[in-house]
């Protein structure tokens, strides 16, 4: 009995570093089948991010690489398509964070997400759509990716994109 206990303890100690080591955000994304796109470039008179101390502010994002889903939720775009669109926006926002910090592992926590949904007046599934963005951030950062959040409807968004999201992120001390 003691030999089994010693063997089990030795095996668990041998593999403890493997279990204890967490994946990087990019490894977590890759494990779920996601890859980061090239970050978006501003299309008007603004920057895609601004840093103040350890706080990183992201401008409103659509999807990178011209892959924004176009149309109005409740008319042209289903909730499922909107969720997928919000995931693409999340990946684009992560690409911007990586560009701003050099490494997604620099993120301490996501503080706030403001999700805007191009929707008809009677559409009510805004939060279901923005869950696509939130789920990508939780995939990347675990519970540190959960944020205070607003999911609101808009009568229109730039270029007729269906989803736009801005975020505020706290970075780890350097």
XYZ file of N, CA and C in Angstrom:
522
model
N 0.822 -1.186 0.000
C 0.000 0.000 0.000
C 0.870 1.255 0.000
N 1.908 1.263 0.834
C 2.809 2.407 0.922
C 3.542 2.617 -0.393
N 3.913 1.529 -1.084
C 4.608 1.652 -2.366
C 3.720 2.335 -3.397
N 2.421 1.985 -3.401
C 1.487 2.617 -4.339
C 1.372 4.113 -4.049
N 1.300 4.468 -2.762
C 1.214 5.863 -2.374
C 2.458 6.626 -2.806
N 3.621 6.049 -2.577
C 4.881 6.698 -2.959
C 4.962 6.838 -4.472
N 4.577 5.798 -5.202
C 4.597 5.857 -6.663
C 3.615 6.914 -7.168
N 2.417 6.932 -6.617
C 1.415 7.924 -7.031
C 1.898 9.339 -6.728
N 2.499 9.523 -5.576
C 3.019 10.844 -5.206
C 4.155 11.254 -6.144
N 5.060 10.329 -6.432
C 6.176 10.631 -7.331
C 5.675 11.003 -8.714
N 4.702 10.261 -9.225
C 4.146 10.552 -10.557
C 3.458 11.913 -10.551
N 2.660 12.198 -9.508
C 1.966 13.484 -9.476
C 2.950 14.644 -9.361
N 4.018 14.465 -8.610
C 5.030 15.519 -8.505
C 5.777 15.695 -9.820
N 5.990 14.606 -10.523
C 6.713 14.664 -11.787
C 5.916 15.456 -12.828
N 4.588 15.284 -12.817
C 3.762 15.947 -13.815
C 3.132 17.238 -13.309
N 3.340 17.593 -12.065
C 2.758 18.810 -11.506
C 3.128 20.056 -12.289
N 4.405 20.204 -12.729
C 4.723 21.408 -13.497
C 3.923 21.486 -14.794
N 3.629 20.362 -15.400
C 2.857 20.365 -16.639
C 1.433 20.810 -16.354
N 0.823 20.283 -15.297
C -0.543 20.638 -14.950
C -0.621 22.084 -14.479
N 0.376 22.511 -13.707
C 0.342 23.847 -13.127
C 0.600 24.931 -14.162
N 1.340 24.624 -15.212
C 1.650 25.667 -16.179
C 0.435 25.942 -17.053
N 0.032 27.186 -17.081
C -1.135 27.583 -17.862
C -0.727 27.856 -19.299
N -1.662 27.640 -20.190
C -1.433 28.014 -21.582
C -1.356 29.521 -21.701
N -0.647 29.992 -22.697
C -0.684 31.418 -23.008
C -2.044 31.701 -23.643
N -2.463 32.963 -23.673
C -3.728 33.279 -24.334
C -3.784 32.771 -25.783
N -2.681 32.926 -26.516
C -2.680 32.460 -27.910
C -2.764 30.943 -28.007
N -2.138 30.224 -27.080
C -2.251 28.763 -27.072
C -3.684 28.339 -26.772
N -4.330 29.036 -25.852
C -5.732 28.738 -25.527
C -6.630 28.979 -26.728
N -6.384 30.076 -27.436
C -7.171 30.368 -28.642
C -6.944 29.300 -29.706
N -5.677 28.958 -29.916
C -5.335 27.955 -30.928
C -5.965 26.604 -30.598
N -5.979 26.244 -29.316
C -6.571 24.975 -28.894
C -8.060 24.925 -29.219
N -8.705 26.088 -29.273
C -10.127 26.158 -29.637
C -10.341 26.454 -31.124
N -9.250 26.442 -31.904
C -9.367 26.607 -33.350
C -9.321 28.034 -33.859
N -8.894 28.973 -33.034
C -8.847 30.386 -33.432
C -7.415 30.846 -33.668
N -7.238 31.740 -34.640
C -5.950 32.394 -34.865
C -6.189 33.893 -34.965
N -5.187 34.653 -34.569
C -5.316 36.107 -34.619
C -5.093 36.616 -36.035
N -5.920 37.553 -36.473
C -5.704 38.189 -37.778
C -4.655 39.286 -37.647
N -4.304 39.883 -38.771
C -3.469 41.090 -38.733
C -4.316 42.199 -38.118
N -3.728 43.037 -37.243
C -4.523 44.091 -36.604
C -5.047 45.098 -37.623
N -6.159 45.699 -37.281
C -6.811 46.674 -38.150
C -6.062 48.009 -38.100
N -6.108 48.748 -39.172
C -5.536 50.096 -39.233
C -6.684 51.103 -39.181
N -6.473 52.256 -38.563
C -7.544 53.264 -38.498
C -7.991 53.694 -39.892
N -9.292 53.907 -40.039
C -9.825 54.348 -41.335
C -10.245 55.815 -41.295
N -10.013 56.475 -40.158
C -10.362 57.890 -40.016
C -9.357 58.528 -39.059
N -9.712 59.647 -38.489
C -8.815 60.414 -37.639
C -8.888 59.935 -36.183
N -8.317 58.763 -35.907
C -8.276 58.201 -34.567
C -7.165 57.156 -34.505
N -6.909 56.625 -33.331
C -5.974 55.512 -33.156
C -6.774 54.304 -32.681
N -6.274 53.114 -32.931
C -7.005 51.912 -32.539
C -6.834 51.585 -31.065
N -5.804 52.161 -30.439
C -5.592 51.968 -29.008
C -4.845 53.152 -28.434
N -5.029 53.320 -27.119
C -4.313 54.359 -26.378
C -4.043 53.792 -24.991
N -2.829 54.003 -24.521
C -2.446 53.482 -23.214
C -2.226 54.624 -22.246
N -2.727 54.457 -21.024
C -2.489 55.396 -19.923
C -2.067 54.558 -18.724
N -0.769 54.567 -18.410
C -0.260 53.714 -17.337
C -0.472 52.249 -17.693
N -1.154 51.520 -16.827
C -1.432 50.103 -17.078
C -2.820 49.868 -17.662
N -3.461 50.924 -18.123
C -4.793 50.790 -18.715
C -4.682 50.986 -20.218
N -5.235 50.021 -20.957
C -5.243 50.066 -22.420
C -6.681 50.246 -22.885
N -6.914 51.306 -23.659
C -8.237 51.606 -24.195
C -8.255 51.210 -25.665
N -9.228 50.414 -26.036
C -9.382 50.028 -27.438
C -10.516 50.819 -28.067
N -10.258 51.370 -29.246
C -11.309 52.033 -30.007
C -12.345 51.001 -30.421
N -13.470 51.493 -30.890
C -14.483 50.594 -31.421
C -13.894 49.792 -32.569
N -14.107 48.486 -32.525
C -13.580 47.573 -33.539
C -14.704 46.867 -34.276
N -14.486 46.678 -35.552
C -15.222 45.698 -36.330
C -14.269 44.530 -36.502
N -14.541 43.671 -37.456
C -13.632 42.555 -37.719
C -12.439 43.059 -38.527
N -11.299 42.407 -38.362
C -10.094 42.741 -39.121
C -10.184 42.164 -40.531
N -9.283 42.627 -41.368
C -9.095 42.100 -42.726
C -10.355 42.198 -43.577
N -11.187 43.219 -43.302
C -12.392 43.419 -44.102
C -13.428 42.323 -43.962
N -13.397 41.582 -42.843
C -14.306 40.444 -42.659
C -15.517 40.768 -41.793
N -15.821 42.050 -41.611
C -16.998 42.399 -40.820
C -18.253 41.861 -41.487
N -19.133 41.311 -40.666
C -20.443 40.879 -41.157
C -21.288 42.134 -41.291
N -21.901 42.302 -42.450
C -22.679 43.507 -42.719
C -24.167 43.226 -42.573
N -24.894 44.253 -42.154
C -26.340 44.141 -42.065
C -26.868 44.377 -40.672
N -28.161 44.343 -40.590
C -28.883 44.679 -39.374
C -29.435 43.409 -38.729
N -29.152 43.250 -37.429
C -29.717 42.136 -36.671
C -31.229 42.316 -36.598
N -31.940 41.220 -36.779
C -33.395 41.280 -36.780
C -33.965 41.533 -38.164
N -33.088 41.697 -39.142
C -33.523 41.937 -40.523
C -32.668 41.130 -41.501
N -31.374 41.410 -41.541
C -30.466 40.766 -42.498
C -29.595 39.684 -41.855
N -29.387 39.780 -40.550
C -28.416 38.947 -39.850
C -29.116 38.239 -38.691
N -28.884 36.925 -38.558
C -29.467 36.157 -37.451
C -28.641 36.351 -36.185
N -29.183 35.951 -35.065
C -28.443 36.018 -33.797
C -27.171 35.180 -33.903
N -27.265 33.993 -34.507
C -26.088 33.125 -34.656
C -25.019 33.790 -35.511
N -25.423 34.420 -36.604
C -24.468 35.137 -37.455
C -23.880 36.330 -36.704
N -24.697 36.991 -35.900
C -24.219 38.105 -35.093
C -23.209 37.653 -34.055
N -23.454 36.506 -33.430
C -22.510 35.926 -32.466
C -21.174 35.665 -33.154
N -21.227 35.039 -34.341
C -19.997 34.773 -35.103
C -19.287 36.073 -35.479
N -20.080 37.091 -35.847
C -19.497 38.399 -36.173
C -18.786 38.979 -34.957
N -19.404 38.850 -33.785
C -18.796 39.368 -32.560
C -17.523 38.594 -32.212
N -17.469 37.299 -32.518
C -16.230 36.541 -32.310
C -15.117 37.102 -33.192
N -15.430 37.402 -34.444
C -14.428 37.984 -35.342
C -13.935 39.329 -34.809
N -14.856 40.113 -34.272
C -14.481 41.402 -33.678
C -13.572 41.167 -32.471
N -13.881 40.158 -31.665
C -13.044 39.829 -30.514
C -11.635 39.451 -30.918
N -11.519 38.659 -31.972
C -10.186 38.281 -32.461
C -9.424 39.507 -32.952
N -10.131 40.415 -33.592
C -9.494 41.645 -34.064
C -9.034 42.504 -32.883
N -9.864 42.595 -31.855
C -9.475 43.355 -30.668
C -8.253 42.721 -29.998
N -8.206 41.395 -29.952
C -7.038 40.718 -29.392
C -5.787 41.004 -30.217
N -5.936 41.063 -31.538
C -4.804 41.403 -32.403
C -4.300 42.812 -32.092
N -5.219 43.719 -31.811
C -4.833 45.082 -31.449
C -4.123 45.099 -30.098
N -4.622 44.337 -29.138
C -3.957 44.264 -27.830
C -2.539 43.727 -28.002
N -2.394 42.701 -28.818
C -1.050 42.146 -29.046
C -0.145 43.182 -29.704
N -0.676 43.919 -30.663
C 0.118 44.966 -31.313
C 0.534 46.034 -30.296
N -0.360 46.385 -29.388
C -0.088 47.441 -28.413
C 0.893 47.001 -27.327
N 0.859 45.719 -26.959
C 1.642 45.249 -25.814
C 2.794 44.321 -26.198
N 2.727 43.738 -27.387
C 3.735 42.781 -27.815
C 3.424 41.355 -27.406
N 2.516 41.163 -26.430
C 2.237 39.819 -25.923
C 0.910 39.837 -25.162
N -0.019 38.977 -25.569
C -1.316 38.915 -24.893
C -1.185 38.514 -23.424
N -0.090 37.881 -23.067
C 0.122 37.491 -21.672
C 0.329 38.699 -20.762
N 0.463 39.873 -21.324
C 0.602 41.104 -20.536
C -0.734 41.560 -19.943
N -1.835 40.981 -20.419
C -3.156 41.377 -19.919
C -3.367 40.826 -18.513
N -3.707 41.711 -17.593
C -4.039 41.299 -16.227
C -5.518 40.926 -16.152
N -6.365 41.824 -16.679
C -7.802 41.569 -16.698
C -8.485 42.516 -17.672
N -9.638 42.099 -18.136
C -10.465 42.940 -18.998
C -11.448 43.654 -18.076
N -11.459 44.971 -18.144
C -12.280 45.761 -17.232
C -13.676 46.030 -17.772
N -13.762 46.435 -19.041
C -15.063 46.825 -19.578
C -15.142 46.525 -21.063
N -16.307 46.074 -21.471
C -16.617 45.836 -22.879
C -17.897 46.608 -23.199
N -17.865 47.375 -24.275
C -19.065 48.056 -24.753
C -19.370 47.532 -26.147
N -20.431 46.744 -26.231
C -20.816 46.121 -27.498
C -21.990 46.840 -28.122
N -21.837 47.181 -29.390
C -22.883 47.875 -30.143
C -23.369 46.970 -31.264
N -24.663 46.812 -31.352
C -25.270 45.915 -32.325
C -26.154 46.737 -33.249
N -25.885 46.657 -34.548
C -26.714 47.293 -35.568
C -27.997 46.475 -35.653
N -29.108 47.027 -35.147
C -30.309 46.216 -34.982
C -31.585 46.976 -35.321
N -32.604 46.200 -35.630
C -33.937 46.774 -35.841
C -34.484 47.233 -34.490
N -35.505 48.074 -34.533
C -36.091 48.609 -33.306
C -36.639 47.528 -32.390
N -37.108 46.414 -32.952
C -37.729 45.376 -32.129
C -36.773 44.233 -31.771
N -35.505 44.330 -32.155
C -34.531 43.279 -31.828
C -34.176 43.357 -30.346
N -34.104 42.205 -29.674
C -33.811 42.203 -28.235
C -32.669 41.264 -27.847
N -31.983 40.674 -28.816
C -30.940 39.695 -28.515
C -29.536 40.264 -28.473
N -29.392 41.537 -28.125
C -28.082 42.188 -28.130
C -27.045 41.434 -27.302
N -27.431 41.029 -26.094
C -26.472 40.348 -25.217
C -26.057 38.996 -25.789
N -26.957 38.309 -26.472
C -26.613 37.024 -27.097
C -25.576 37.217 -28.190
N -25.677 38.307 -28.917
C -24.715 38.623 -29.973
C -23.353 38.949 -29.359
N -23.312 39.843 -28.390
C -22.049 40.299 -27.803
C -21.378 39.181 -27.001
N -22.136 38.145 -26.632
C -21.512 36.976 -26.005
C -20.399 36.399 -26.882
N -20.512 36.536 -28.198
C -19.453 36.052 -29.087
C -18.121 36.714 -28.776
N -18.135 38.017 -28.559
C -16.926 38.768 -28.197
C -16.444 38.329 -26.815
N -17.359 38.324 -25.851
C -16.988 37.961 -24.476
C -16.423 36.550 -24.402
N -17.023 35.626 -25.140
C -16.553 34.237 -25.109
C -15.130 34.108 -25.643
N -14.774 34.876 -26.664
C -13.404 34.864 -27.193
C -12.427 35.367 -26.133
N -12.799 36.428 -25.414
C -11.919 36.967 -24.373
C -11.766 35.991 -23.215
N -12.834 35.276 -22.870
C -12.732 34.273 -21.811
C -11.895 33.089 -22.290
N -12.005 32.726 -23.562
C -11.142 31.677 -24.104
C -9.680 32.078 -23.961
N -9.366 33.321 -24.255
C -7.980 33.799 -24.201
C -7.483 33.972 -22.765
N -8.301 34.566 -21.900
C -7.822 34.996 -20.584
C -8.485 34.294 -19.401
N -9.350 33.339 -19.645
C -10.060 32.687 -18.547
C -10.958 33.687 -17.836
N -11.110 33.530 -16.532
C -11.976 34.437 -15.772
C -11.512 35.885 -15.830
N -10.217 36.120 -16.083
C -9.716 37.494 -16.227
C -10.238 38.154 -17.503
N -10.824 37.380 -18.392
C -11.421 37.927 -19.611
C -12.859 38.373 -19.438
N -13.463 38.044 -18.279
C -14.832 38.499 -17.998
C -14.777 39.950 -17.568
N -15.697 40.748 -18.086
C -15.644 42.189 -17.836
C -17.029 42.737 -17.536
N -17.048 43.914 -16.934
C -18.284 44.684 -16.898
C -18.649 44.959 -18.352
N -19.940 44.903 -18.680
C -20.274 44.938 -20.105
C -21.596 45.641 -20.364
N -21.633 46.303 -21.500
C -22.878 46.838 -22.037
C -23.069 46.230 -23.427
N -24.291 45.846 -23.732
C -24.648 45.354 -25.065
C -25.864 46.151 -25.498
N -25.661 47.064 -26.428
C -26.722 48.006 -26.783
C -27.010 47.975 -28.280
N -28.226 48.354 -28.621
C -28.635 48.424 -30.017
C -28.401 49.804 -30.597
N -28.025 49.828 -31.859
C -27.795 51.073 -32.594
C -28.634 51.030 -33.866
N -29.052 52.188 -34.322
C -29.834 52.228 -35.563
C -28.941 52.024 -36.786
N -27.643 52.284 -36.631
C -26.684 52.012 -37.701
C -25.281 51.998 -37.096
N -24.357 51.389 -37.837
C -22.946 51.389 -37.471
C -22.133 51.698 -38.725
N -20.887 52.160 -38.579
C -20.084 52.515 -39.744
C -19.993 51.369 -40.761
N -20.160 51.716 -42.030
C -20.042 50.734 -43.109
C -21.106 49.655 -43.068
N -22.154 49.855 -42.287
C -23.240 48.890 -42.124
C -22.786 47.609 -41.429
N -21.652 47.667 -40.688
C -21.248 46.454 -39.985
C -22.291 46.123 -38.921
N -22.414 44.836 -38.624
C -23.457 44.402 -37.697
C -23.046 44.547 -36.233
N -21.736 44.513 -35.950
C -21.243 44.559 -34.572
C -19.996 45.437 -34.493
N -19.951 46.277 -33.462
C -18.759 47.053 -33.129
C -18.576 46.976 -31.618
N -17.335 46.816 -31.169
C -17.066 46.680 -29.735
C -15.824 47.489 -29.367
N -15.902 48.173 -28.231
C -14.720 48.815 -27.647
C -14.470 48.152 -26.287
N -13.239 48.301 -25.785
C -12.898 47.638 -24.526
C -11.852 48.431 -23.757
N -11.824 48.171 -22.458
C -10.802 48.731 -21.577
C -10.149 47.550 -20.861
N -8.807 47.516 -20.904
C -8.051 46.372 -20.395
C -6.987 46.869 -19.426
N -6.816 46.145 -18.331
C -5.728 46.439 -17.399
C -4.554 45.517 -17.709
N -3.361 46.090 -17.786
C -2.154 45.326 -18.070
C -1.395 45.041 -16.776
N -0.596 43.981 -16.805
C 0.254 43.636 -15.675
C 1.376 44.663 -15.554
N 1.889 44.845 -14.353
C 3.041 45.740 -14.150
C 4.226 45.176 -14.913
N 5.004 46.065 -15.482
C 6.174 45.627 -16.245
C 7.331 45.271 -15.365
